[in-house]
């Protein structure tokens, strides 16, 4: 009886996990683990956290050295996303370590990582695994003497402004970020060999990464637009990662600061940080830019049922429906660059699909005159959007013996010869037998 | 959670670095707008009375006029709590606290009930919090009710029983069976005890008060310190729920202290620097984003502002970045923590040294001029010895009236980092190509670094490039910027950066291409040149393109290093691919139809020739059997052959092989049968003829 009630309690405790576990039908993250150096960050970064909470995310705040830290239990992940706001942590508590974080991302979960000038090797290593290299000089900060924020109390030009955003509505939303973003922190560069990392916010050409206190004797490793202030990664499994060298970027103080860029007359009552961090967090938590493709169909022209096989030179119609997740529901996705491939070892046909504006994409083409096992392939990669990669196998056969052309005029002399021969034989056989 | 302290320290340091080393700004309008944002009532009321009190108190302290109107809702829930007999002392306490600001009417009868129930609660109290709520409630109702004679019957006894919770180090326990001592509890205890003192009907034993003062000074001995000079109280980590952060702990202590100072006449003798350190701690936090933290900060600062012991004065600068070119004057403001004006005082600039160097002071001591209207102390002309750069200025605040010294506390010397900026003069900039051996000038180009340049040079690997310019400060001294880079960018986007060195005012860099070919990856071609000169003190930091240079470098040897890969433009990586359409095999070429038909006609000719030849030969049918049976066999045999041939025609026209073979099978058997009949008849006939 006791064990039964224990079992019941256990089931009850599992309930929330079962209810909130990741669901491909609603890809928005629900459970987020926030790792902090110190709980005072909850208060100093409350605007950012509150905006996440107001969007229905379940934030679980933990100290980064909490001995009970764990991302998974019994092989199930307890969280959909991880926010690491603990730059100085040398070692996570509990079972969490570098490998656990990377495994978490590898299994399709999301990550926001913020470092600052106190960034530890652990944090830098996580970033390196994601294709982002922080400046090795631990005392260096991003300095920009041309585009810094004019302020009565900031003389070192380490509080810089940047408005060099990536051009992508998927990542930064449709609202244009008018005010520049304030940044104070360390520089990183994206790995040139990694094609999945994107610079979302770049420094201006006059920026450089150095220690503001000491003289520069050798050229800094990172300068100009090569410095990335905020980068994102979208992995092949659509896990999304955001990495920045400034924890202050999210802080109430910078979110609420009035900003004026040096050398510019435009004054803004509020920096662009709030809009920026809100929009980019929407992207990271799959509230935007997440696509799904359904109802991949193909038909022979004039028919209504999907054939099991095509013959060479058949005319076919291909259609697929693509929807974008808006955070609450699936909305039709409208674009003019979705393409389908008819593929066997290499694409034989690559065609841009036309859309009806309601999510349906279609195209029609003639099956090539090569037989074999083909695939319909939709490989859709667009800046900021989740990549779609779906394929459907379909065999293509050659003509049957009776499907070739008959009564070819060119062959008439041969037929004529045969038939006259036959007529001659018929007459000859009669005359040969009965002539006397 | 032990690390949380260290984390807080880091955060505070970060905040304080942002604020400028040791400069603390008093509470400003940003706090007021933040307060309105944090304390937003939900449907016209706050969640609890505690929250209502915190909101109302914060609005009151900050003097916010346009606060949300919650009085009606608050009064409703206050009167509900107060009127209910089941309310706990804690509920009553917060209801009365909220009422002290909301000022709602409480029924005479209700207040009588409360007094008796709170009195009963005091008698039955066993833990510190019990005492705190019940005594606190009594103090509050004394201020709000018309009933004058509220007093504790046995004040001395209650005092002693509260005092029993105190520990030897100045901290207190929450209850007698809880061994953990905490500074947060100490603040609560002080508030409770001062409540008891004010409720006592007769003077309390002075020795009790004196031991309490002793406790307070012990408590202040345990104060903790951050690197930037701010002080705070913190409790050791207790794994229970009672742990409070440094902010609430320090706030609680201050509240208790203020309450205690208000009811005692004796001198508390608190060290001034500790009060200042606490004030800086609360100001250094900035604007908390949490309503609770915000209340703690504002409430603690209000305690500091209004206490009777020592009011801290804060020295702040509206701007620590001063432009030498625009002749900005040095402005200093001395205010209380809430920004209200300080008593008459003088501010002296007693020292100033270039930051980073330990040299003697560059400025002589001088007094700043006070402007009554703006409340600012100003120094109009910066001393001649101060050039652009970053400095640390030392200010001294002296109160004019010695009487004020008993009420206000000031820091003896305040060090403030100051940045002096100015326009830097750039002169004699030129770029030259030199021949390596002789050093003779091959080509020379003057540059205007403030404007546009389009130098177009060319050089080979045996030549050198020299770029030189002069920088001087507004005061005419040499200037060494933090950032002086020359950047060469090849067409393939490979970049090379060089630091431009200096000797005095003269900046010069010589690029000897012979030594650089390897570094340049033997890349011949056009290099764009860009010069960046920037410094925190330089108002005209510049980033100019100074044209390009055509470099002719030798061929790369086989083992030469390859240039690093350049990042791919993300936009080009994602576009749609070029369309592919399948090219179908072209149908084979056929001769024209007429030709085929002509040859069809030709194929009929042999048949015609055969027929004509037969007629010429004079063929006959005389051998055809005359008897009916053989004649029938012969006819059927030839009809059979005709049918087979016709079947072939049908095979061509429409039938498939299987249908044809099936029919052909029947026809074949039929033909064998009739053919045998006909041929045997013919053979018999010809044999008969021979024998005949």
mmCIF file of N, CA and C in Angstrom, chain A residues 266-354:
data_model
loop_
_atom_site.group_PDB
_atom_site.id
_atom_site.type_symbol
_atom_site.label_atom_id
_atom_site.label_comp_id
_atom_site.label_asym_id
_atom_site.label_seq_id
_atom_site.Cartn_x
_atom_site.Cartn_y
_atom_site.Cartn_z
ATOM 1 N N UNK A 266 21.955 62.274 -33.151
ATOM 2 C CA UNK A 266 20.742 61.558 -32.744
ATOM 3 C C UNK A 266 20.847 61.105 -31.293
ATOM 4 N N UNK A 267 19.856 61.507 -30.539
ATOM 5 C CA UNK A 267 19.808 61.047 -29.144
ATOM 6 C C UNK A 267 18.612 60.132 -28.993
ATOM 7 N N UNK A 268 18.811 59.065 -28.287
ATOM 8 C CA UNK A 268 17.704 58.142 -28.049
ATOM 9 C C UNK A 268 17.470 58.050 -26.545
ATOM 10 N N UNK A 269 16.209 58.045 -26.150
ATOM 11 C CA UNK A 269 15.885 57.961 -24.721
ATOM 12 C C UNK A 269 16.252 56.607 -24.148
ATOM 13 N N UNK A 270 16.268 55.632 -25.012
ATOM 14 C CA UNK A 270 16.510 54.279 -24.547
ATOM 15 C C UNK A 270 17.388 53.606 -25.583
ATOM 16 N N UNK A 271 18.315 52.792 -25.113
ATOM 17 C CA UNK A 271 19.172 52.101 -26.067
ATOM 18 C C UNK A 271 18.364 51.029 -26.786
ATOM 19 N N UNK A 272 18.938 50.512 -27.850
ATOM 20 C CA UNK A 272 18.251 49.456 -28.599
ATOM 21 C C UNK A 272 18.366 48.093 -27.938
ATOM 22 N N UNK A 273 19.042 48.048 -26.788
ATOM 23 C CA UNK A 273 19.305 46.745 -26.161
ATOM 24 C C UNK A 273 18.045 45.959 -25.863
ATOM 25 N N UNK A 274 16.996 46.653 -25.356
ATOM 26 C CA UNK A 274 15.819 45.898 -24.923
ATOM 27 C C UNK A 274 15.187 45.173 -26.109
ATOM 28 N N UNK A 275 14.993 45.934 -27.187
ATOM 29 C CA UNK A 275 14.400 45.324 -28.373
ATOM 30 C C UNK A 275 15.318 44.223 -28.897
ATOM 31 N N UNK A 276 16.609 44.519 -28.896
ATOM 32 C CA UNK A 276 17.578 43.573 -29.441
ATOM 33 C C UNK A 276 17.562 42.252 -28.669
ATOM 34 N N UNK A 277 17.688 42.343 -27.339
ATOM 35 C CA UNK A 277 17.771 41.081 -26.574
ATOM 36 C C UNK A 277 16.427 40.357 -26.582
ATOM 37 N N UNK A 278 15.327 41.106 -26.614
ATOM 38 C CA UNK A 278 14.022 40.441 -26.664
ATOM 39 C C UNK A 278 13.861 39.688 -27.973
ATOM 40 N N UNK A 279 14.189 40.378 -29.065
ATOM 41 C CA UNK A 279 13.978 39.759 -30.366
ATOM 42 C C UNK A 279 14.902 38.570 -30.560
ATOM 43 N N UNK A 280 16.152 38.747 -30.160
ATOM 44 C CA UNK A 280 17.080 37.640 -30.411
ATOM 45 C C UNK A 280 16.752 36.461 -29.503
ATOM 46 N N UNK A 281 16.218 36.741 -28.312
ATOM 47 C CA UNK A 281 15.860 35.610 -27.443
ATOM 48 C C UNK A 281 14.642 34.896 -28.012
ATOM 49 N N UNK A 282 13.768 35.631 -28.685
ATOM 50 C CA UNK A 282 12.641 34.962 -29.357
ATOM 51 C C UNK A 282 13.167 33.992 -30.402
ATOM 52 N N UNK A 283 14.180 34.430 -31.099
ATOM 53 C CA UNK A 283 14.740 33.556 -32.130
ATOM 54 C C UNK A 283 15.378 32.333 -31.484
ATOM 55 N N UNK A 284 16.172 32.568 -30.443
ATOM 56 C CA UNK A 284 16.897 31.454 -29.817
ATOM 57 C C UNK A 284 15.912 30.433 -29.261
ATOM 58 N N UNK A 285 14.806 30.913 -28.681
ATOM 59 C CA UNK A 285 13.866 29.976 -28.083
ATOM 60 C C UNK A 285 12.810 29.502 -29.075
ATOM 61 N N UNK A 286 13.122 29.599 -30.340
ATOM 62 C CA UNK A 286 12.262 29.050 -31.392
ATOM 63 C C UNK A 286 10.878 29.667 -31.414
ATOM 64 N N UNK A 287 10.772 30.936 -31.038
ATOM 65 C CA UNK A 287 9.474 31.580 -31.176
ATOM 66 C C UNK A 287 9.344 32.193 -32.557
ATOM 67 N N UNK A 288 10.412 32.127 -33.297
ATOM 68 C CA UNK A 288 10.370 32.690 -34.646
ATOM 69 C C UNK A 288 11.388 31.942 -35.505
ATOM 70 N N UNK A 289 11.095 31.906 -36.789
ATOM 71 C CA UNK A 289 12.068 31.325 -37.701
ATOM 72 C C UNK A 289 12.127 29.811 -37.673
ATOM 73 N N UNK A 290 11.103 29.197 -37.078
ATOM 74 C CA UNK A 290 11.090 27.735 -37.065
ATOM 75 C C UNK A 290 10.090 27.262 -38.121
ATOM 76 N N UNK A 291 10.556 26.497 -39.068
ATOM 77 C CA UNK A 291 9.714 26.079 -40.180
ATOM 78 C C UNK A 291 9.395 24.595 -40.074
ATOM 79 N N UNK A 292 8.247 24.244 -40.622
ATOM 80 C CA UNK A 292 7.986 22.812 -40.806
ATOM 81 C C UNK A 292 7.392 22.616 -42.187
ATOM 82 N N UNK A 293 7.697 21.499 -42.775
ATOM 83 C CA UNK A 293 7.158 21.185 -44.095
ATOM 84 C C UNK A 293 6.309 19.943 -43.962
ATOM 85 N N UNK A 294 5.100 20.025 -44.485
ATOM 86 C CA UNK A 294 4.200 18.879 -44.399
ATOM 87 C C UNK A 294 3.576 18.635 -45.776
ATOM 88 N N UNK A 295 2.878 17.510 -45.887
ATOM 89 C CA UNK A 295 2.127 17.167 -47.096
ATOM 90 C C UNK A 295 2.961 17.264 -48.359
ATOM 91 N N UNK A 296 4.068 16.603 -48.352
ATOM 92 C CA UNK A 296 4.872 16.552 -49.564
ATOM 93 C C UNK A 296 4.153 15.607 -50.526
ATOM 94 N N UNK A 297 3.701 16.139 -51.648
ATOM 95 C CA UNK A 297 2.915 15.321 -52.587
ATOM 96 C C UNK A 297 3.426 15.488 -54.001
ATOM 97 N N UNK A 298 3.230 14.433 -54.794
ATOM 98 C CA UNK A 298 3.578 14.536 -56.203
ATOM 99 C C UNK A 298 2.575 13.716 -57.003
ATOM 100 N N UNK A 299 2.260 14.175 -58.185
ATOM 101 C CA UNK A 299 1.215 13.562 -58.999
ATOM 102 C C UNK A 299 1.637 13.603 -60.449
ATOM 103 N N UNK A 300 1.117 12.633 -61.199
ATOM 104 C CA UNK A 300 1.239 12.729 -62.642
ATOM 105 C C UNK A 300 0.178 13.730 -63.096
ATOM 106 N N UNK A 301 0.506 14.556 -64.038
ATOM 107 C CA UNK A 301 -0.459 15.565 -64.475
ATOM 108 C C UNK A 301 -1.724 14.875 -64.948
ATOM 109 N N UNK A 302 -2.870 15.343 -64.466
ATOM 110 C CA UNK A 302 -4.137 14.778 -64.893
ATOM 111 C C UNK A 302 -4.619 13.650 -64.019
ATOM 112 N N UNK A 303 -3.810 13.247 -63.028
ATOM 113 C CA UNK A 303 -4.258 12.183 -62.146
ATOM 114 C C UNK A 303 -4.470 12.739 -60.744
ATOM 115 N N UNK A 304 -5.104 11.932 -59.883
ATOM 116 C CA UNK A 304 -5.363 12.417 -58.530
ATOM 117 C C UNK A 304 -4.648 11.591 -57.490
ATOM 118 N N UNK A 305 -4.152 10.409 -57.855
ATOM 119 C CA UNK A 305 -3.481 9.572 -56.870
ATOM 120 C C UNK A 305 -1.983 9.618 -57.082
ATOM 121 N N UNK A 306 -1.291 9.490 -55.974
ATOM 122 C CA UNK A 306 0.162 9.525 -56.028
ATOM 123 C C UNK A 306 0.657 8.220 -56.633
ATOM 124 N N UNK A 307 1.404 8.250 -57.717
ATOM 125 C CA UNK A 307 1.874 6.998 -58.309
ATOM 126 C C UNK A 307 3.033 6.423 -57.514
ATOM 127 N N UNK A 308 3.214 5.117 -57.658
ATOM 128 C CA UNK A 308 4.327 4.474 -56.948
ATOM 129 C C UNK A 308 5.592 4.573 -57.774
ATOM 130 N N UNK A 309 5.457 4.941 -59.020
ATOM 131 C CA UNK A 309 6.605 4.929 -59.917
ATOM 132 C C UNK A 309 6.308 5.866 -61.076
ATOM 133 N N UNK A 310 7.338 6.496 -61.580
ATOM 134 C CA UNK A 310 7.153 7.318 -62.784
ATOM 135 C C UNK A 310 7.871 6.679 -63.941
ATOM 136 N N UNK A 311 7.400 7.024 -65.146
ATOM 137 C CA UNK A 311 8.076 6.579 -66.348
ATOM 138 C C UNK A 311 8.876 7.783 -66.835
ATOM 139 N N UNK A 312 9.943 7.546 -67.519
ATOM 140 C CA UNK A 312 10.712 8.687 -68.028
ATOM 141 C C UNK A 312 9.809 9.543 -68.908
ATOM 142 N N UNK A 313 10.062 10.821 -68.877
ATOM 143 C CA UNK A 313 9.350 11.806 -69.692
ATOM 144 C C UNK A 313 7.895 12.020 -69.265
ATOM 145 N N UNK A 314 7.528 11.508 -68.077
ATOM 146 C CA UNK A 314 6.199 11.829 -67.566
ATOM 147 C C UNK A 314 6.160 13.292 -67.141
ATOM 148 N N UNK A 315 5.008 13.905 -67.197
ATOM 149 C CA UNK A 315 4.835 15.249 -66.631
ATOM 150 C C UNK A 315 4.313 15.076 -65.229
ATOM 151 N N UNK A 316 4.950 15.751 -64.263
ATOM 152 C CA UNK A 316 4.488 15.577 -62.889
ATOM 153 C C UNK A 316 4.307 16.919 -62.204
ATOM 154 N N UNK A 317 3.504 16.881 -61.160
ATOM 155 C CA UNK A 317 3.243 18.061 -60.337
ATOM 156 C C UNK A 317 3.766 17.752 -58.948
ATOM 157 N N UNK A 318 4.502 18.698 -58.369
ATOM 158 C CA UNK A 318 5.049 18.490 -57.028
ATOM 159 C C UNK A 318 4.509 19.594 -56.120
ATOM 160 N N UNK A 319 4.129 19.247 -54.897
ATOM 161 C CA UNK A 319 3.687 20.295 -53.982
ATOM 162 C C UNK A 319 4.084 19.954 -52.563
ATOM 163 N N UNK A 320 4.313 20.989 -51.768
ATOM 164 C CA UNK A 320 4.662 20.817 -50.365
ATOM 165 C C UNK A 320 4.102 22.025 -49.621
ATOM 166 N N UNK A 321 3.732 21.833 -48.370
ATOM 167 C CA UNK A 321 3.231 22.951 -47.571
ATOM 168 C C UNK A 321 4.273 23.302 -46.525
ATOM 169 N N UNK A 322 4.561 24.585 -46.393
ATOM 170 C CA UNK A 322 5.553 25.029 -45.418
ATOM 171 C C UNK A 322 4.902 26.042 -44.479
ATOM 172 N N UNK A 323 5.093 25.825 -43.185
ATOM 173 C CA UNK A 323 4.519 26.723 -42.192
ATOM 174 C C UNK A 323 5.611 27.228 -41.258
ATOM 175 N N UNK A 324 5.390 28.423 -40.730
ATOM 176 C CA UNK A 324 6.337 28.987 -39.783
ATOM 177 C C UNK A 324 5.652 29.080 -38.429
ATOM 178 N N UNK A 325 6.404 28.767 -37.371
ATOM 179 C CA UNK A 325 5.883 28.834 -36.013
ATOM 180 C C UNK A 325 5.958 30.277 -35.535
ATOM 181 N N UNK A 326 4.840 30.823 -35.099
ATOM 182 C CA UNK A 326 4.829 32.220 -34.687
ATOM 183 C C UNK A 326 4.932 32.356 -33.178
ATOM 184 N N UNK A 327 5.178 31.269 -32.488
ATOM 185 C CA UNK A 327 5.209 31.322 -31.028
ATOM 186 C C UNK A 327 3.921 30.799 -30.441
ATOM 187 N N UNK A 328 2.845 30.900 -31.209
ATOM 188 C CA UNK A 328 1.564 30.398 -30.722
ATOM 189 C C UNK A 328 0.942 29.416 -31.697
ATOM 190 N N UNK A 329 1.109 29.678 -32.979
ATOM 191 C CA UNK A 329 0.454 28.816 -33.962
ATOM 192 C C UNK A 329 1.316 28.741 -35.210
ATOM 193 N N UNK A 330 0.947 27.822 -36.063
ATOM 194 C CA UNK A 330 1.670 27.678 -37.326
ATOM 195 C C UNK A 330 1.050 28.595 -38.365
ATOM 196 N N UNK A 331 1.846 29.510 -38.885
ATOM 197 C CA UNK A 331 1.356 30.438 -39.898
ATOM 198 C C UNK A 331 1.965 30.043 -41.246
ATOM 199 N N UNK A 332 1.216 30.312 -42.334
ATOM 200 C CA UNK A 332 1.799 30.002 -43.648
ATOM 201 C C UNK A 332 3.091 30.776 -43.849
ATOM 202 N N UNK A 333 4.043 30.130 -44.432
ATOM 203 C CA UNK A 333 5.326 30.763 -44.682
ATOM 204 C C UNK A 333 5.362 31.204 -46.137
ATOM 205 N N UNK A 334 5.735 32.448 -46.348
ATOM 206 C CA UNK A 334 5.734 32.982 -47.702
ATOM 207 C C UNK A 334 7.158 33.357 -48.092
ATOM 208 N N UNK A 335 7.640 32.776 -49.150
ATOM 209 C CA UNK A 335 8.962 33.126 -49.671
ATOM 210 C C UNK A 335 8.986 32.749 -51.128
ATOM 211 N N UNK A 336 9.948 33.276 -51.848
ATOM 212 C CA UNK A 336 9.983 32.972 -53.279
ATOM 213 C C UNK A 336 11.247 32.207 -53.646
ATOM 214 N N UNK A 337 11.894 31.626 -52.639
ATOM 215 C CA UNK A 337 13.147 30.954 -52.977
ATOM 216 C C UNK A 337 13.193 29.510 -52.495
ATOM 217 N N UNK A 338 12.019 28.909 -52.344
ATOM 218 C CA UNK A 338 12.011 27.492 -51.978
ATOM 219 C C UNK A 338 12.218 26.686 -53.256
ATOM 220 N N UNK A 339 13.101 25.707 -53.183
ATOM 221 C CA UNK A 339 13.420 24.969 -54.395
ATOM 222 C C UNK A 339 13.273 23.474 -54.164
ATOM 223 N N UNK A 340 12.914 22.785 -55.234
ATOM 224 C CA UNK A 340 12.832 21.328 -55.154
ATOM 225 C C UNK A 340 13.882 20.756 -56.097
ATOM 226 N N UNK A 341 14.440 19.628 -55.690
ATOM 227 C CA UNK A 341 15.409 18.966 -56.549
ATOM 228 C C UNK A 341 14.870 17.587 -56.889
ATOM 229 N N UNK A 342 15.066 17.173 -58.127
ATOM 230 C CA UNK A 342 14.792 15.793 -58.527
ATOM 231 C C UNK A 342 16.160 15.173 -58.659
ATOM 232 N N UNK A 343 16.487 14.280 -57.735
ATOM 233 C CA UNK A 343 17.871 14.030 -57.390
ATOM 234 C C UNK A 343 18.204 12.561 -57.485
ATOM 235 N N UNK A 344 19.243 12.252 -58.229
ATOM 236 C CA UNK A 344 19.818 10.902 -58.167
ATOM 237 C C UNK A 344 21.317 11.097 -58.318
ATOM 238 N N UNK A 345 22.050 10.946 -57.242
ATOM 239 C CA UNK A 345 23.478 11.239 -57.163
ATOM 240 C C UNK A 345 23.747 12.739 -57.286
ATOM 241 N N UNK A 346 23.096 13.389 -58.189
ATOM 242 C CA UNK A 346 23.199 14.839 -58.318
ATOM 243 C C UNK A 346 21.840 15.306 -58.822
ATOM 244 N N UNK A 347 21.549 16.575 -58.637
ATOM 245 C CA UNK A 347 20.214 17.006 -59.072
ATOM 246 C C UNK A 347 20.070 16.967 -60.587
ATOM 247 N N UNK A 348 19.018 16.328 -61.078
ATOM 248 C CA UNK A 348 18.727 16.333 -62.514
ATOM 249 C C UNK A 348 17.840 17.517 -62.843
ATOM 250 N N UNK A 349 16.965 17.854 -61.885
ATOM 251 C CA UNK A 349 16.096 19.019 -62.059
ATOM 252 C C UNK A 349 16.158 19.805 -60.764
ATOM 253 N N UNK A 350 16.324 21.129 -60.839
ATOM 254 C CA UNK A 350 16.271 21.981 -59.651
ATOM 255 C C UNK A 350 15.361 23.133 -60.017
ATOM 256 N N UNK A 351 14.244 23.201 -59.335
ATOM 257 C CA UNK A 351 13.249 24.168 -59.757
ATOM 258 C C UNK A 351 12.772 24.985 -58.573
ATOM 259 N N UNK A 352 12.594 26.285 -58.763
ATOM 260 C CA UNK A 352 12.044 27.148 -57.737
ATOM 261 C C UNK A 352 10.540 26.960 -57.685
ATOM 262 N N UNK A 353 10.025 26.792 -56.477
ATOM 263 C CA UNK A 353 8.597 26.529 -56.330
ATOM 264 C C UNK A 353 7.832 27.842 -56.317
ATOM 265 N N UNK A 354 6.672 27.823 -56.924
ATOM 266 C CA UNK A 354 5.814 29.003 -56.815
ATOM 267 C C UNK A 354 4.824 28.756 -55.690
#
